[in-house]
Tab-separated table of C-alpha atoms in Angstrom:
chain	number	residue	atom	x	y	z
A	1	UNK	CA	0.000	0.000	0.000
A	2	UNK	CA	2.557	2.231	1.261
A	3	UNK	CA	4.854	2.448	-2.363
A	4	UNK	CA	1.677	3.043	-4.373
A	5	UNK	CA	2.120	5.729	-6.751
A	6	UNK	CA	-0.350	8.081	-5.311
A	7	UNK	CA	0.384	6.979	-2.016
A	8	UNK	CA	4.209	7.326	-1.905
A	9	UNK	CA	3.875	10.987	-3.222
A	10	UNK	CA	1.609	11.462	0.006
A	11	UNK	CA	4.376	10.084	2.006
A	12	UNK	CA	7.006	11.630	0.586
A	13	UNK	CA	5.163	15.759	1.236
A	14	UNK	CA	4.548	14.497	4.853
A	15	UNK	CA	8.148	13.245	5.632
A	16	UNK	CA	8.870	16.679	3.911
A	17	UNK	CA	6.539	18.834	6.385
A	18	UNK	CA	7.996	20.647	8.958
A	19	UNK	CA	4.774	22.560	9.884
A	20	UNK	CA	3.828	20.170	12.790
A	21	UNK	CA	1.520	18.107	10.375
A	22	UNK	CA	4.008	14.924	9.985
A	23	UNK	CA	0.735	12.915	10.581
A	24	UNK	CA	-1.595	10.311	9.772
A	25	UNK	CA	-4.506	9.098	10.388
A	26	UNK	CA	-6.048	5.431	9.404
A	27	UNK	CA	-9.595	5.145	9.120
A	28	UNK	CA	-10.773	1.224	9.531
A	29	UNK	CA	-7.245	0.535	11.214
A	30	UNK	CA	-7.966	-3.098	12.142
A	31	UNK	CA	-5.436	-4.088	14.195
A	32	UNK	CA	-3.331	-0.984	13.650
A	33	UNK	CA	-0.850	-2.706	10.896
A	34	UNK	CA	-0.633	0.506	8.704
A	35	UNK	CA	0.006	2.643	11.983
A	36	UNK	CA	2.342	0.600	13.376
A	37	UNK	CA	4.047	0.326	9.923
A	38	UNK	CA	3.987	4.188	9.651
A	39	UNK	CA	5.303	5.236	12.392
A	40	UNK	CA	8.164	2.368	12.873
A	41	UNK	CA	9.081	2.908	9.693
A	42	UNK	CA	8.840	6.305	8.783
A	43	UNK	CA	8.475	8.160	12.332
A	44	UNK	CA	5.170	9.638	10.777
A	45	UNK	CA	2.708	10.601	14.166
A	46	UNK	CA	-0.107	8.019	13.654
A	47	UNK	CA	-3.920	7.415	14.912
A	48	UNK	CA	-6.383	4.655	13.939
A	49	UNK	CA	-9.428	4.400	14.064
A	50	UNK	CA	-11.915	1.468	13.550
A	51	UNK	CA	-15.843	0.546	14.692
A	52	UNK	CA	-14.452	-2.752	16.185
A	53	UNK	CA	-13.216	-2.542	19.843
A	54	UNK	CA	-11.673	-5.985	20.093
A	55	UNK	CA	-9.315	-4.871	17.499
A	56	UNK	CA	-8.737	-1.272	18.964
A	57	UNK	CA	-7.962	-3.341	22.228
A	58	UNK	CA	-4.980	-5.806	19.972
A	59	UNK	CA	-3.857	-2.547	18.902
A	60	UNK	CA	-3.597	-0.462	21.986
A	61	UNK	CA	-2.071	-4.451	23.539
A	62	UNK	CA	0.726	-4.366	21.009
A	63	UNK	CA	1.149	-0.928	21.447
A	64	UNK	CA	1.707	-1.044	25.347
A	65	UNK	CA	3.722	-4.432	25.056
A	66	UNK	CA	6.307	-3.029	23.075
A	67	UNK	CA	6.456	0.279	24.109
A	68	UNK	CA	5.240	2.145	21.082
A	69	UNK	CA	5.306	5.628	20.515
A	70	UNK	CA	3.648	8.195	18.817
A	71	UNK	CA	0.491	6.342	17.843
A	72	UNK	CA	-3.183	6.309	19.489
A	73	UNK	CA	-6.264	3.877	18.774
A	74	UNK	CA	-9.537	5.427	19.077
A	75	UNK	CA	-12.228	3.258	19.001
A	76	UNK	CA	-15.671	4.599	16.613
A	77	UNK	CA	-16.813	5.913	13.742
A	78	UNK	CA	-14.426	8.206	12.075
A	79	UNK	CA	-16.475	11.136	11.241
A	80	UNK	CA	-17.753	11.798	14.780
A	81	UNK	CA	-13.887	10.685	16.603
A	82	UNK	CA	-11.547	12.030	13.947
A	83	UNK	CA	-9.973	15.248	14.992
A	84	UNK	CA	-12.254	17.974	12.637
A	85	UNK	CA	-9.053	19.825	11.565
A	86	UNK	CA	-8.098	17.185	8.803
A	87	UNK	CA	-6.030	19.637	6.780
A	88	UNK	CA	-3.374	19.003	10.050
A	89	UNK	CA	-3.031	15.431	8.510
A	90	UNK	CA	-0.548	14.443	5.938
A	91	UNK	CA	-1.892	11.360	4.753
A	92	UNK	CA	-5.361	10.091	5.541
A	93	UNK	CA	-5.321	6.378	4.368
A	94	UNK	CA	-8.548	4.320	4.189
């Protein structure tokens, strides 16, 4: 997903940014793969967000066990827990 075309140029302007807005957010995370990936990778800031709570709580689990940081799970639906400023975001996967 990540070195898709259209992706990868959204990658590459928020590795660039030096505005504060080095950030992403995952809507439908699951269990957080792409925000793990993100930020381990890349040191992008990273939330996810997903309707299923059992796989919020395997997120924020992995998270704590290894001592993650820089990322946050929110469990709900993404247009009423999503921070309203979305233009602070880099790179909004779905």
């Amino acid at each position: 997903v990540m070195e898709h075309e259209v992706v990868a140029a959204a990658l590459a302007r928020c590795l660039m940014a030096n505005d504060g807005s080095k950030s992403m957010v995952v809507w439908g995370s699951s269990i957080g793969w792409m925000v793990f990936y993100a930020v381990l990778t890349y040191g992008v800031r990273s939330r996810g967000v997903d309707l299923l709570k059992d796989l919020v709580d395997l997120s924020n689990e992995a998270q704590a066990k290894f001592g993650i940081q820089g990322i946050e799970f929110t469990c709900g639906d993404v247009l009423e827990v999503t921070n309203p400023n979305l233009a602070a975001c880099s790179l909004i996967p779905l």
